[in-house]
mmCIF file of C-alpha atoms in Angstrom:
data_model
loop_
_atom_site.group_PDB
_atom_site.id
_atom_site.type_symbol
_atom_site.label_atom_id
_atom_site.label_comp_id
_atom_site.label_asym_id
_atom_site.label_seq_id
_atom_site.Cartn_x
_atom_site.Cartn_y
_atom_site.Cartn_z
ATOM 1 C CA UNK A 1 -0.048 0.025 0.056
ATOM 2 C CA UNK A 2 1.587 3.365 -1.015
ATOM 3 C CA UNK A 3 1.473 6.410 1.241
ATOM 4 C CA UNK A 4 -1.260 7.986 -0.478
ATOM 5 C CA UNK A 5 -3.442 4.991 -0.179
ATOM 6 C CA UNK A 6 -2.635 4.818 3.580
ATOM 7 C CA UNK A 7 -3.857 8.420 3.788
ATOM 8 C CA UNK A 8 -6.828 8.170 1.689
ATOM 9 C CA UNK A 9 -8.282 5.366 3.990
ATOM 10 C CA UNK A 10 -8.706 8.067 6.660
ATOM 11 C CA UNK A 11 -10.744 10.155 4.152
ATOM 12 C CA UNK A 12 -12.632 7.052 3.486
ATOM 13 C CA UNK A 13 -13.533 6.830 7.154
ATOM 14 C CA UNK A 14 -14.750 10.532 7.443
ATOM 15 C CA UNK A 15 -16.810 9.710 3.851
ATOM 16 C CA UNK A 16 -18.431 6.651 6.063
ATOM 17 C CA UNK A 17 -19.542 8.779 8.645
ATOM 18 C CA UNK A 18 -21.234 10.928 6.321
ATOM 19 C CA UNK A 19 -22.729 8.159 4.618
ATOM 20 C CA UNK A 20 -23.983 6.935 8.171
ATOM 21 C CA UNK A 21 -25.779 10.723 8.633
ATOM 22 C CA UNK A 22 -27.271 10.316 5.247
ATOM 23 C CA UNK A 23 -25.143 12.892 3.794
ATOM 24 C CA UNK A 24 -23.113 12.307 0.339
ATOM 25 C CA UNK A 25 -20.450 10.276 1.432
ATOM 26 C CA UNK A 26 -17.308 12.447 0.839
ATOM 27 C CA UNK A 27 -14.424 12.660 3.258
ATOM 28 C CA UNK A 28 -11.428 14.787 3.639
ATOM 29 C CA UNK A 29 -8.099 15.110 5.792
ATOM 30 C CA UNK A 30 -5.477 17.689 5.945
ATOM 31 C CA UNK A 31 -1.759 16.394 6.482
ATOM 32 C CA UNK A 32 1.051 18.600 8.029
ATOM 33 C CA UNK A 33 4.354 17.326 8.749
ATOM 34 C CA UNK A 34 3.103 13.818 8.434
ATOM 35 C CA UNK A 35 0.341 14.030 10.681
ATOM 36 C CA UNK A 36 -3.621 14.502 10.261
ATOM 37 C CA UNK A 37 -4.240 18.027 11.654
ATOM 38 C CA UNK A 38 -8.092 18.147 10.212
ATOM 39 C CA UNK A 39 -10.720 16.016 9.274
ATOM 40 C CA UNK A 40 -14.274 16.425 8.001
ATOM 41 C CA UNK A 41 -17.077 15.005 6.275
ATOM 42 C CA UNK A 42 -20.121 16.358 4.257
ATOM 43 C CA UNK A 43 -22.691 18.312 6.361
ATOM 44 C CA UNK A 44 -24.614 20.068 3.692
ATOM 45 C CA UNK A 45 -28.147 18.466 5.094
ATOM 46 C CA UNK A 46 -27.065 18.640 8.945
ATOM 47 C CA UNK A 47 -26.253 22.289 8.751
ATOM 48 C CA UNK A 48 -28.236 23.061 5.907
ATOM 49 C CA UNK A 49 -25.430 24.884 4.357
ATOM 50 C CA UNK A 50 -24.436 24.438 0.591
ATOM 51 C CA UNK A 51 -20.797 25.479 1.443
ATOM 52 C CA UNK A 52 -20.403 22.559 4.383
ATOM 53 C CA UNK A 53 -18.687 20.384 1.767
ATOM 54 C CA UNK A 54 -15.916 17.988 3.566
ATOM 55 C CA UNK A 55 -13.018 20.083 1.541
ATOM 56 C CA UNK A 56 -14.214 23.413 2.909
ATOM 57 C CA UNK A 57 -14.743 22.321 6.643
ATOM 58 C CA UNK A 58 -11.474 20.649 6.692
ATOM 59 C CA UNK A 59 -9.846 23.752 5.228
ATOM 60 C CA UNK A 60 -10.962 25.799 8.070
ATOM 61 C CA UNK A 61 -10.304 23.340 10.668
ATOM 62 C CA UNK A 62 -6.742 23.192 9.476
ATOM 63 C CA UNK A 63 -6.353 27.036 9.247
ATOM 64 C CA UNK A 64 -7.778 27.260 12.694
ATOM 65 C CA UNK A 65 -5.187 24.498 13.810
ATOM 66 C CA UNK A 66 -2.169 26.158 12.008
ATOM 67 C CA UNK A 67 -3.314 29.632 13.147
ATOM 68 C CA UNK A 68 -2.725 30.564 9.148
ATOM 69 C CA UNK A 69 -5.076 31.084 6.383
ATOM 70 C CA UNK A 70 -2.456 29.494 4.097
ATOM 71 C CA UNK A 71 -1.794 25.691 4.214
ATOM 72 C CA UNK A 72 1.658 25.962 2.324
ATOM 73 C CA UNK A 73 2.944 22.885 3.791
ATOM 74 C CA UNK A 74 -0.120 20.607 3.658
ATOM 75 C CA UNK A 75 -1.780 17.797 1.787
ATOM 76 C CA UNK A 76 -5.270 17.375 1.364
ATOM 77 C CA UNK A 77 -7.036 13.922 0.427
ATOM 78 C CA UNK A 78 -10.476 13.911 -0.493
ATOM 79 C CA UNK A 79 -12.529 10.790 -1.477
ATOM 80 C CA UNK A 80 -14.225 12.508 -4.583
ATOM 81 C CA UNK A 81 -12.823 15.305 -7.055
ATOM 82 C CA UNK A 82 -13.429 18.502 -5.652
ATOM 83 C CA UNK A 83 -16.447 20.806 -6.926
ATOM 84 C CA UNK A 84 -15.575 24.207 -8.332
ATOM 85 C CA UNK A 85 -16.367 25.897 -4.928
ATOM 86 C CA UNK A 86 -13.954 23.429 -3.356
ATOM 87 C CA UNK A 87 -11.238 23.774 -6.011
ATOM 88 C CA UNK A 88 -11.125 27.355 -5.599
ATOM 89 C CA UNK A 89 -10.912 27.108 -1.901
ATOM 90 C CA UNK A 90 -8.095 24.640 -2.242
ATOM 91 C CA UNK A 91 -6.237 27.148 -4.668
ATOM 92 C CA UNK A 92 -6.834 29.876 -2.320
ATOM 93 C CA UNK A 93 -5.561 28.200 0.861
ATOM 94 C CA UNK A 94 -2.398 27.543 -1.302
ATOM 95 C CA UNK A 95 -2.257 23.995 -0.432
ATOM 96 C CA UNK A 96 0.508 22.637 -2.544
ATOM 97 C CA UNK A 97 -0.933 18.920 -3.171
ATOM 98 C CA UNK A 98 -4.247 17.596 -3.656
ATOM 99 C CA UNK A 99 -5.096 13.519 -3.758
ATOM 100 C CA UNK A 100 -8.367 12.532 -4.438
ATOM 101 C CA UNK A 101 -10.016 9.209 -5.150
ATOM 102 C CA UNK A 102 -13.278 8.966 -7.460
ATOM 103 C CA UNK A 103 -13.829 11.338 -10.567
ATOM 104 C CA UNK A 104 -16.981 13.579 -10.449
ATOM 105 C CA UNK A 105 -18.392 13.546 -13.970
ATOM 106 C CA UNK A 106 -20.874 16.265 -12.997
ATOM 107 C CA UNK A 107 -18.961 18.708 -10.999
ATOM 108 C CA UNK A 108 -15.138 17.753 -10.983
ATOM 109 C CA UNK A 109 -13.078 20.884 -11.142
ATOM 110 C CA UNK A 110 -9.640 19.022 -10.811
ATOM 111 C CA UNK A 111 -9.482 17.828 -14.281
ATOM 112 C CA UNK A 112 -12.919 16.117 -15.271
ATOM 113 C CA UNK A 113 -15.151 19.105 -16.187
ATOM 114 C CA UNK A 114 -13.057 21.801 -15.309
ATOM 115 C CA UNK A 115 -9.299 22.051 -14.201
ATOM 116 C CA UNK A 116 -8.728 24.947 -11.612
ATOM 117 C CA UNK A 117 -6.180 23.505 -9.403
ATOM 118 C CA UNK A 118 -3.611 23.120 -12.184
ATOM 119 C CA UNK A 119 -5.043 26.032 -14.191
ATOM 120 C CA UNK A 120 -1.865 27.968 -15.197
ATOM 121 C CA UNK A 121 -3.975 31.334 -15.481
ATOM 122 C CA UNK A 122 -4.009 31.269 -11.537
ATOM 123 C CA UNK A 123 -1.587 32.570 -9.352
ATOM 124 C CA UNK A 124 -0.934 29.233 -7.283
ATOM 125 C CA UNK A 125 -1.401 25.745 -8.902
ATOM 126 C CA UNK A 126 -2.044 22.559 -6.671
ATOM 127 C CA UNK A 127 -0.173 19.324 -7.866
ATOM 128 C CA UNK A 128 -3.185 17.088 -8.311
ATOM 129 C CA UNK A 129 -3.066 13.391 -7.817
ATOM 130 C CA UNK A 130 -6.214 11.612 -9.003
ATOM 131 C CA UNK A 131 -7.755 8.145 -8.677
ATOM 132 C CA UNK A 132 -6.120 6.958 -5.395
ATOM 133 C CA UNK A 133 -8.542 4.066 -3.950
ATOM 134 C CA UNK A 134 -10.910 5.517 -6.652
ATOM 135 C CA UNK A 135 -12.920 2.224 -6.699
ATOM 136 C CA UNK A 136 -13.482 2.131 -3.107
ATOM 137 C CA UNK A 137 -14.550 5.872 -2.874
ATOM 138 C CA UNK A 138 -16.817 5.373 -5.759
ATOM 139 C CA UNK A 139 -18.241 2.254 -4.300
ATOM 140 C CA UNK A 140 -19.552 4.275 -1.354
ATOM 141 C CA UNK A 141 -20.811 6.883 -3.473
ATOM 142 C CA UNK A 142 -22.700 4.180 -5.653
ATOM 143 C CA UNK A 143 -24.286 2.421 -2.695
ATOM 144 C CA UNK A 144 -25.357 5.867 -1.497
ATOM 145 C CA UNK A 145 -27.417 6.762 -4.451
ATOM 146 C CA UNK A 146 -28.581 3.407 -4.780
ATOM 147 C CA UNK A 147 -30.098 3.647 -1.435
ATOM 148 C CA UNK A 148 -31.126 7.160 -2.019
ATOM 149 C CA UNK A 149 -33.516 5.915 -5.158
ATOM 150 C CA UNK A 150 -34.973 3.239 -3.190
#
C-alpha cells in the first residue's frame, strides 16, 4: 500500500461517517508534517448549508489549527474530486498537493469537467493526483445513491 493509499483510508473513514448521517459520502483530511491536522465529512444536510462540503470544513479546521489562512506545507486527501467551490478554496488556501479518489463527471473541477487546481492562469497551482482508491471511494458513493433511489 502506498503512502497516498494509507492516508486516503482516513478520508474514507470520514466519508463513511457522512454516509451514516445520510449525507453524500465525501470525506477529507489535511496532512501537515506527516500528521492529520484536520478531518471532515460533508455536512450540507445537517447544517443546511450548501458550503458545508468536506473540503471546506477541513480547510477551515486546518487553518484554525495552524493559525494561518495559508496551508502551504499541507496535503489534502479527499474521496471525491472537488467541485468548483472546493477546488477554488484549495487554490486560495495555497495547498500545494491535492490527492483525490473518485472522479466527479458532473462537477469535477480538478481535471474532469474543469481544471481549476492546475490552471496556469491562476497565481497558485496545486499538484493534483487523481484515482487513489478510486474504486473504494466510488463504491461508497454508488451505494449511497442506490439507497437514495429506493
